[in-house]
PDB file of N, CA, C and O in Angstrom:
ATOM      1  N   UNK F   6      85.195 104.122 161.345  1.00 53.00           N
ATOM      2  CA  UNK F   6      84.687 104.479 160.098  1.00 53.00           C
ATOM      3  C   UNK F   6      83.220 104.160 160.265  1.00 53.00           C
ATOM      4  O   UNK F   6      82.598 103.149 160.768  1.00 53.00           O
ATOM      5  N   UNK F   7      82.441 105.320 160.476  1.00 58.00           N
ATOM      6  CA  UNK F   7      81.152 105.296 160.692  1.00 58.00           C
ATOM      7  C   UNK F   7      80.375 105.755 159.675  1.00 58.00           C
ATOM      8  O   UNK F   7      80.867 106.664 159.081  1.00 58.00           O
ATOM      9  N   UNK F   8      79.778 104.775 159.053  1.00 63.00           N
ATOM     10  CA  UNK F   8      78.758 105.027 157.961  1.00 63.00           C
ATOM     11  C   UNK F   8      77.078 105.206 158.517  1.00 63.00           C
ATOM     12  O   UNK F   8      76.667 103.896 158.891  1.00 63.00           O
ATOM     13  N   UNK F   9      76.607 106.246 157.915  1.00 67.00           N
ATOM     14  CA  UNK F   9      75.224 106.465 158.317  1.00 67.00           C
ATOM     15  C   UNK F   9      74.307 105.719 157.582  1.00 67.00           C
ATOM     16  O   UNK F   9      74.804 105.370 156.166  1.00 67.00           O
ATOM     17  N   UNK F  10      73.363 105.931 158.314  1.00 69.00           N
ATOM     18  CA  UNK F  10      72.091 104.977 157.273  1.00 69.00           C
ATOM     19  C   UNK F  10      71.792 105.873 156.002  1.00 69.00           C
ATOM     20  O   UNK F  10      71.360 105.289 155.165  1.00 69.00           O
ATOM     21  N   UNK F  11      71.750 107.153 156.017  1.00 71.00           N
ATOM     22  CA  UNK F  11      71.906 108.024 155.086  1.00 71.00           C
ATOM     23  C   UNK F  11      72.404 107.431 153.978  1.00 71.00           C
ATOM     24  O   UNK F  11      72.671 107.681 152.952  1.00 71.00           O
ATOM     25  N   UNK F  12      74.036 107.425 153.854  1.00 81.00           N
ATOM     26  CA  UNK F  12      74.639 106.863 153.318  1.00 81.00           C
ATOM     27  C   UNK F  12      74.258 105.690 152.517  1.00 81.00           C
ATOM     28  O   UNK F  12      74.493 105.296 151.036  1.00 81.00           O
ATOM     29  N   UNK F  13      74.034 104.758 153.300  1.00 79.00           N
ATOM     30  CA  UNK F  13      73.674 103.514 152.582  1.00 79.00           C
ATOM     31  C   UNK F  13      72.297 103.661 151.593  1.00 79.00           C
ATOM     32  O   UNK F  13      72.198 103.410 150.531  1.00 79.00           O
ATOM     33  N   UNK F  14      71.273 104.414 151.800  1.00 80.00           N
ATOM     34  CA  UNK F  14      70.138 104.978 151.331  1.00 80.00           C
ATOM     35  C   UNK F  14      70.693 105.780 150.032  1.00 80.00           C
ATOM     36  O   UNK F  14      69.851 105.805 148.790  1.00 80.00           O
ATOM     37  N   UNK F  15      71.552 106.660 150.078  1.00 88.00           N
ATOM     38  CA  UNK F  15      72.186 107.164 148.904  1.00 88.00           C
ATOM     39  C   UNK F  15      72.655 106.392 147.834  1.00 88.00           C
ATOM     40  O   UNK F  15      72.634 106.443 146.623  1.00 88.00           O
ATOM     41  N   UNK F  16      73.246 105.280 148.165  1.00 90.00           N
ATOM     42  CA  UNK F  16      74.184 104.259 147.653  1.00 90.00           C
ATOM     43  C   UNK F  16      72.745 103.408 146.581  1.00 90.00           C
ATOM     44  O   UNK F  16      73.097 102.984 145.715  1.00 90.00           O
ATOM     45  N   UNK F  17      71.900 102.913 147.747  1.00 90.00           N
ATOM     46  CA  UNK F  17      70.837 102.200 147.270  1.00 90.00           C
ATOM     47  C   UNK F  17      69.679 103.104 146.197  1.00 90.00           C
ATOM     48  O   UNK F  17      69.685 102.554 145.133  1.00 90.00           O
ATOM     49  N   UNK F  18      69.656 104.012 146.272  1.00 92.00           N
ATOM     50  CA  UNK F  18      69.201 104.959 145.640  1.00 92.00           C
ATOM     51  C   UNK F  18      69.670 105.295 143.918  1.00 92.00           C
ATOM     52  O   UNK F  18      69.032 104.644 142.883  1.00 92.00           O
ATOM     53  N   UNK F  19      71.104 105.750 143.877  1.00 94.00           N
ATOM     54  CA  UNK F  19      72.020 105.377 143.111  1.00 94.00           C
ATOM     55  C   UNK F  19      71.968 104.167 142.077  1.00 94.00           C
ATOM     56  O   UNK F  19      71.748 104.024 141.217  1.00 94.00           O
ATOM     57  N   UNK F  20      71.960 102.823 142.582  1.00 94.00           N
ATOM     58  CA  UNK F  20      72.052 101.500 142.076  1.00 94.00           C
ATOM     59  C   UNK F  20      70.861 101.391 141.543  1.00 94.00           C
ATOM     60  O   UNK F  20      70.772 100.781 140.583  1.00 94.00           O
ATOM     61  N   UNK F  21      69.776 101.821 142.346  1.00 95.00           N
ATOM     62  CA  UNK F  21      67.931 101.489 141.674  1.00 95.00           C
ATOM     63  C   UNK F  21      67.994 102.574 140.587  1.00 95.00           C
ATOM     64  O   UNK F  21      67.755 101.741 139.000  1.00 95.00           O
ATOM     65  N   UNK F  22      68.637 103.631 140.434  1.00 96.00           N
ATOM     66  CA  UNK F  22      68.578 104.681 139.346  1.00 96.00           C
ATOM     67  C   UNK F  22      69.117 103.602 138.166  1.00 96.00           C
ATOM     68  O   UNK F  22      68.853 104.098 136.795  1.00 96.00           O
ATOM     69  N   UNK F  23      70.522 103.618 138.947  1.00 96.00           N
ATOM     70  CA  UNK F  23      71.520 103.087 137.634  1.00 96.00           C
ATOM     71  C   UNK F  23      70.428 101.812 136.913  1.00 96.00           C
ATOM     72  O   UNK F  23      70.383 101.539 135.672  1.00 96.00           O
ATOM     73  N   UNK F  24      70.422 101.297 137.380  1.00 97.00           N
ATOM     74  CA  UNK F  24      69.101  99.627 136.772  1.00 97.00           C
ATOM     75  C   UNK F  24      68.375 100.118 135.978  1.00 97.00           C
ATOM     76  O   UNK F  24      68.029  99.505 135.000  1.00 97.00           O
ATOM     77  N   UNK F  25      67.472 101.385 136.143  1.00 97.00           N
ATOM     78  CA  UNK F  25      66.294 101.918 135.671  1.00 97.00           C
ATOM     79  C   UNK F  25      66.940 102.369 134.309  1.00 97.00           C
ATOM     80  O   UNK F  25      66.668 102.293 133.430  1.00 97.00           O
ATOM     81  N   UNK F  26      68.252 103.124 134.429  1.00 97.00           N
ATOM     82  CA  UNK F  26      68.799 103.473 132.938  1.00 97.00           C
ATOM     83  C   UNK F  26      69.329 102.375 132.186  1.00 97.00           C
ATOM     84  O   UNK F  26      69.220 102.362 130.897  1.00 97.00           O
ATOM     85  N   UNK F  27      69.633 101.541 132.979  1.00 97.00           N
ATOM     86  CA  UNK F  27      70.556 100.262 132.184  1.00 97.00           C
ATOM     87  C   UNK F  27      69.147  99.667 131.295  1.00 97.00           C
ATOM     88  O   UNK F  27      69.674  99.280 130.302  1.00 97.00           O
ATOM     89  N   UNK F  28      68.213  99.357 132.194  1.00 97.00           N
ATOM     90  CA  UNK F  28      66.871  98.866 131.050  1.00 97.00           C
ATOM     91  C   UNK F  28      66.754  99.367 130.041  1.00 97.00           C
ATOM     92  O   UNK F  28      66.312  99.271 129.091  1.00 97.00           O
ATOM     93  N   UNK F  29      66.879 101.010 130.273  1.00 97.00           N
ATOM     94  CA  UNK F  29      66.141 101.368 129.145  1.00 97.00           C
ATOM     95  C   UNK F  29      67.431 101.427 127.863  1.00 97.00           C
ATOM     96  O   UNK F  29      67.126 101.767 126.989  1.00 97.00           O
ATOM     97  N   UNK F  30      68.790 101.549 128.171  1.00 96.00           N
ATOM     98  CA  UNK F  30      69.629 101.500 127.332  1.00 96.00           C
ATOM     99  C   UNK F  30      69.329  99.847 126.548  1.00 96.00           C
ATOM    100  O   UNK F  30      69.852  99.994 125.345  1.00 96.00           O
ATOM    101  N   UNK F  31      69.051  99.226 127.507  1.00 96.00           N
ATOM    102  CA  UNK F  31      69.034  97.634 127.062  1.00 96.00           C
ATOM    103  C   UNK F  31      67.768  97.621 125.865  1.00 96.00           C
ATOM    104  O   UNK F  31      68.083  97.033 124.988  1.00 96.00           O
ATOM    105  N   UNK F  32      66.671  98.149 126.224  1.00 96.00           N
ATOM    106  CA  UNK F  32      65.881  98.167 125.693  1.00 96.00           C
ATOM    107  C   UNK F  32      66.448  99.170 123.593  1.00 96.00           C
ATOM    108  O   UNK F  32      65.282  98.483 122.725  1.00 96.00           O
ATOM    109  N   UNK F  33      67.129 100.141 124.047  1.00 95.00           N
ATOM    110  CA  UNK F  33      67.642 100.577 122.647  1.00 95.00           C
ATOM    111  C   UNK F  33      68.532  99.802 121.940  1.00 95.00           C
ATOM    112  O   UNK F  33      68.510  99.545 120.347  1.00 95.00           O
ATOM    113  N   UNK F  34      68.755  98.715 122.799  1.00 95.00           N
ATOM    114  CA  UNK F  34      69.586  97.444 121.920  1.00 95.00           C
ATOM    115  C   UNK F  34      68.847  96.104 121.707  1.00 95.00           C
ATOM    116  O   UNK F  34      69.223  95.513 121.407  1.00 95.00           O
ATOM    117  N   UNK F  35      67.538  96.476 121.540  1.00 94.00           N
ATOM    118  CA  UNK F  35      66.440  95.250 121.515  1.00 94.00           C
ATOM    119  C   UNK F  35      66.992  94.003 122.469  1.00 94.00           C
ATOM    120  O   UNK F  35      66.918  92.948 121.780  1.00 94.00           O
ATOM    121  N   UNK F  36      67.284  94.564 123.404  1.00 95.00           N
ATOM    122  CA  UNK F  36      67.529  93.472 124.471  1.00 95.00           C
ATOM    123  C   UNK F  36      66.337  93.533 125.865  1.00 95.00           C
ATOM    124  O   UNK F  36      65.543  94.684 125.693  1.00 95.00           O
ATOM    125  N   UNK F  37      66.361  92.325 126.324  1.00 95.00           N
ATOM    126  CA  UNK F  37      65.137  92.261 127.405  1.00 95.00           C
ATOM    127  C   UNK F  37      65.194  93.799 128.898  1.00 95.00           C
ATOM    128  O   UNK F  37      66.518  93.529 129.323  1.00 95.00           O
ATOM    129  N   UNK F  38      64.582  94.355 128.982  1.00 96.00           N
ATOM    130  CA  UNK F  38      64.737  95.473 129.922  1.00 96.00           C
ATOM    131  C   UNK F  38      64.727  94.419 131.423  1.00 96.00           C
ATOM    132  O   UNK F  38      65.697  95.252 132.156  1.00 96.00           O
ATOM    133  N   UNK F  39      63.700  93.708 131.566  1.00 97.00           N
ATOM    134  CA  UNK F  39      63.567  93.100 132.726  1.00 97.00           C
ATOM    135  C   UNK F  39      64.766  92.490 132.885  1.00 97.00           C
ATOM    136  O   UNK F  39      65.416  92.525 134.302  1.00 97.00           O
ATOM    137  N   UNK F  40      65.395  92.088 132.255  1.00 97.00           N
ATOM    138  CA  UNK F  40      66.467  90.721 132.586  1.00 97.00           C
ATOM    139  C   UNK F  40      67.367  91.518 132.809  1.00 97.00           C
ATOM    140  O   UNK F  40      68.555  91.462 133.720  1.00 97.00           O
ATOM    141  N   UNK F  41      68.013  93.035 131.928  1.00 97.00           N
ATOM    142  CA  UNK F  41      69.027  93.385 132.142  1.00 97.00           C
ATOM    143  C   UNK F  41      68.732  94.722 133.652  1.00 97.00           C
ATOM    144  O   UNK F  41      69.766  94.857 133.664  1.00 97.00           O
ATOM    145  N   UNK F  42      67.614  94.994 133.949  1.00 97.00           N
ATOM    146  CA  UNK F  42      67.068  95.561 135.268  1.00 97.00           C
ATOM    147  C   UNK F  42      67.866  94.498 136.228  1.00 97.00           C
ATOM    148  O   UNK F  42      68.306  94.981 137.070  1.00 97.00           O
ATOM    149  N   UNK F  43      67.810  93.445 136.325  1.00 97.00           N
ATOM    150  CA  UNK F  43      67.958  92.603 137.417  1.00 97.00           C
ATOM    151  C   UNK F  43      69.247  92.010 137.321  1.00 97.00           C
ATOM    152  O   UNK F  43      69.823  92.391 138.659  1.00 97.00           O
ATOM    153  N   UNK F  44      69.924  92.213 136.017  1.00 97.00           N
ATOM    154  CA  UNK F  44      71.375  92.034 136.263  1.00 97.00           C
ATOM    155  C   UNK F  44      71.688  93.201 136.602  1.00 97.00           C
ATOM    156  O   UNK F  44      73.091  93.168 137.500  1.00 97.00           O
ATOM    157  N   UNK F  45      71.399  94.253 136.223  1.00 97.00           N
ATOM    158  CA  UNK F  45      72.103  95.741 136.888  1.00 97.00           C
ATOM    159  C   UNK F  45      71.819  96.092 137.911  1.00 97.00           C
ATOM    160  O   UNK F  45      72.572  96.402 138.822  1.00 97.00           O
ATOM    161  N   UNK F  46      71.003  95.184 138.615  1.00 96.00           N
ATOM    162  CA  UNK F  46      71.086  95.322 140.547  1.00 96.00           C
ATOM    163  C   UNK F  46      72.192  94.165 141.363  1.00 96.00           C
ATOM    164  O   UNK F  46      72.551  95.197 142.057  1.00 96.00           O
ATOM    165  N   UNK F  47      72.520  93.609 140.051  1.00 96.00           N
ATOM    166  CA  UNK F  47      73.918  92.655 141.132  1.00 96.00           C
ATOM    167  C   UNK F  47      74.718  93.500 140.539  1.00 96.00           C
ATOM    168  O   UNK F  47      75.859  93.418 141.386  1.00 96.00           O
ATOM    169  N   UNK F  48      75.323  93.504 139.352  1.00 96.00           N
ATOM    170  CA  UNK F  48      76.164  93.852 138.767  1.00 96.00           C
ATOM    171  C   UNK F  48      76.704  95.568 138.785  1.00 96.00           C
ATOM    172  O   UNK F  48      77.829  96.244 138.603  1.00 96.00           O
ATOM    173  N   UNK F  49      75.614  96.493 138.744  1.00 94.00           N
ATOM    174  CA  UNK F  49      75.594  97.605 138.510  1.00 94.00           C
ATOM    175  C   UNK F  49      76.052  98.242 137.629  1.00 94.00           C
ATOM    176  O   UNK F  49      76.091  98.168 136.376  1.00 94.00           O
ATOM    177  N   UNK F  50      77.609  99.263 138.071  1.00 94.00           N
ATOM    178  CA  UNK F  50      78.365 100.080 136.351  1.00 94.00           C
ATOM    179  C   UNK F  50      78.944  99.294 135.787  1.00 94.00           C
ATOM    180  O   UNK F  50      78.919  99.449 134.504  1.00 94.00           O
ATOM    181  N   UNK F  51      79.100  97.612 136.177  1.00 97.00           N
ATOM    182  CA  UNK F  51      79.893  96.553 135.587  1.00 97.00           C
ATOM    183  C   UNK F  51      78.719  96.487 133.728  1.00 97.00           C
ATOM    184  O   UNK F  51      79.110  96.440 133.156  1.00 97.00           O
ATOM    185  N   UNK F  52      77.355  96.390 134.458  1.00 96.00           N
ATOM    186  CA  UNK F  52      75.901  96.123 133.757  1.00 96.00           C
ATOM    187  C   UNK F  52      76.096  97.300 132.581  1.00 96.00           C
ATOM    188  O   UNK F  52      76.045  96.883 131.139  1.00 96.00           O
ATOM    189  N   UNK F  53      76.181  98.534 132.698  1.00 96.00           N
ATOM    190  CA  UNK F  53      76.194  99.606 132.010  1.00 96.00           C
ATOM    191  C   UNK F  53      77.435  99.230 131.002  1.00 96.00           C
ATOM    192  O   UNK F  53      77.245  99.318 129.870  1.00 96.00           O
ATOM    193  N   UNK F  54      78.671  99.140 131.398  1.00 96.00           N
ATOM    194  CA  UNK F  54      79.701  98.786 130.364  1.00 96.00           C
ATOM    195  C   UNK F  54      79.426  98.034 129.392  1.00 96.00           C
ATOM    196  O   UNK F  54      79.569  98.156 128.806  1.00 96.00           O
ATOM    197  N   UNK F  55      78.622  96.495 129.761  1.00 96.00           N
ATOM    198  CA  UNK F  55      78.574  95.695 129.138  1.00 96.00           C
ATOM    199  C   UNK F  55      77.383  95.874 127.994  1.00 96.00           C
ATOM    200  O   UNK F  55      77.314  95.532 126.903  1.00 96.00           O
ATOM    201  N   UNK F  56      76.238  96.651 128.261  1.00 95.00           N
ATOM    202  CA  UNK F  56      75.439  96.940 127.583  1.00 95.00           C
ATOM    203  C   UNK F  56      76.066  97.853 126.674  1.00 95.00           C
ATOM    204  O   UNK F  56      75.306  98.153 125.459  1.00 95.00           O
ATOM    205  N   UNK F  57      76.674  98.969 126.642  1.00 95.00           N
ATOM    206  CA  UNK F  57      77.440  99.933 126.226  1.00 95.00           C
ATOM    207  C   UNK F  57      78.251  99.399 125.093  1.00 95.00           C
ATOM    208  O   UNK F  57      78.435  99.383 123.780  1.00 95.00           O
ATOM    209  N   UNK F  58      78.741  98.071 125.773  1.00 96.00           N
ATOM    210  CA  UNK F  58      79.825  97.623 124.535  1.00 96.00           C
ATOM    211  C   UNK F  58      79.435  96.788 123.393  1.00 96.00           C
ATOM    212  O   UNK F  58      80.089  95.912 122.391  1.00 96.00           O
ATOM    213  N   UNK F  59      78.437  96.171 123.936  1.00 94.00           N
ATOM    214  CA  UNK F  59      77.950  95.058 123.164  1.00 94.00           C
ATOM    215  C   UNK F  59      76.770  95.600 122.053  1.00 94.00           C
ATOM    216  O   UNK F  59      76.426  96.693 122.269  1.00 94.00           O
ATOM    217  N   UNK F  60      77.030  94.824 120.738  1.00 93.00           N
ATOM    218  CA  UNK F  60      76.343  95.004 119.884  1.00 93.00           C
ATOM    219  C   UNK F  60      74.589  94.873 119.700  1.00 93.00           C
ATOM    220  O   UNK F  60      74.071  93.733 120.514  1.00 93.00           O
ATOM    221  N   UNK F  61      73.927  95.326 119.214  1.00 91.00           N
ATOM    222  CA  UNK F  61      72.307  95.729 119.112  1.00 91.00           C
ATOM    223  C   UNK F  61      72.039  94.021 118.385  1.00 91.00           C
ATOM    224  O   UNK F  61      72.671  93.720 118.024  1.00 91.00           O
ATOM    225  N   UNK F  62      71.162  93.757 119.143  1.00 88.00           N
ATOM    226  CA  UNK F  62      70.509  92.473 118.483  1.00 88.00           C
ATOM    227  C   UNK F  62      69.476  92.842 117.156  1.00 88.00           C
ATOM    228  O   UNK F  62      68.522  93.780 117.518  1.00 88.00           O
ATOM    229  N   UNK F  63      69.723  91.906 116.401  1.00 87.00           N
ATOM    230  CA  UNK F  63      68.884  92.353 114.871  1.00 87.00           C
ATOM    231  C   UNK F  63      67.848  91.689 114.841  1.00 87.00           C
ATOM    232  O   UNK F  63      67.410  90.876 115.414  1.00 87.00           O
ATOM    233  N   UNK F  64      66.735  92.651 114.850  1.00 80.00           N
ATOM    234  CA  UNK F  64      65.255  92.012 115.049  1.00 80.00           C
ATOM    235  C   UNK F  64      64.872  91.421 113.391  1.00 80.00           C
ATOM    236  O   UNK F  64      65.343  91.680 112.610  1.00 80.00           O
ATOM    237  N   UNK F  65      64.045  90.109 113.805  1.00 76.00           N
ATOM    238  CA  UNK F  65      63.965  89.465 112.769  1.00 76.00           C
ATOM    239  C   UNK F  65      62.477  90.145 111.574  1.00 76.00           C
ATOM    240  O   UNK F  65      62.281  90.898 112.026  1.00 76.00           O
ATOM    241  N   UNK F  66      62.828  90.005 110.386  1.00 77.00           N
ATOM    242  CA  UNK F  66      62.277  90.887 109.503  1.00 77.00           C
ATOM    243  C   UNK F  66      60.770  90.301 109.545  1.00 77.00           C
ATOM    244  O   UNK F  66      60.393  88.970 109.896  1.00 77.00           O
ATOM    245  N   UNK F  67      59.861  91.266 109.702  1.00 74.00           N
ATOM    246  CA  UNK F  67      58.237  90.668 109.644  1.00 74.00           C
ATOM    247  C   UNK F  67      58.034  90.034 108.228  1.00 74.00           C
ATOM    248  O   UNK F  67      58.457  90.265 107.442  1.00 74.00           O
ATOM    249  N   UNK F  68      57.318  89.284 108.796  1.00 74.00           N
ATOM    250  CA  UNK F  68      56.711  88.074 107.572  1.00 74.00           C
ATOM    251  C   UNK F  68      55.388  89.047 106.889  1.00 74.00           C
ATOM    252  O   UNK F  68      54.561  89.372 107.706  1.00 74.00           O
ATOM    253  N   UNK F  69      55.057  88.906 105.776  1.00 65.00           N
ATOM    254  CA  UNK F  69      53.827  89.676 105.650  1.00 65.00           C
ATOM    255  C   UNK F  69      52.852  88.418 104.668  1.00 65.00           C
ATOM    256  O   UNK F  69      52.969  87.267 104.589  1.00 65.00           O
TER     257      UNK F  69
END
């Protein structure tokens, strides 16, 4: 099995792009973009599934 360096580059580009998308998804659910970006670098598509399935965090009401 011959795997070229271009194949690794394509996969790493996809993985990084997915982590960026997951960070945006996490933000829409009121979760930390940085934490989910890092988690996504480790878990990839599994992190996407987790973000999609988990309920959004409720924001605390602003005090006046």
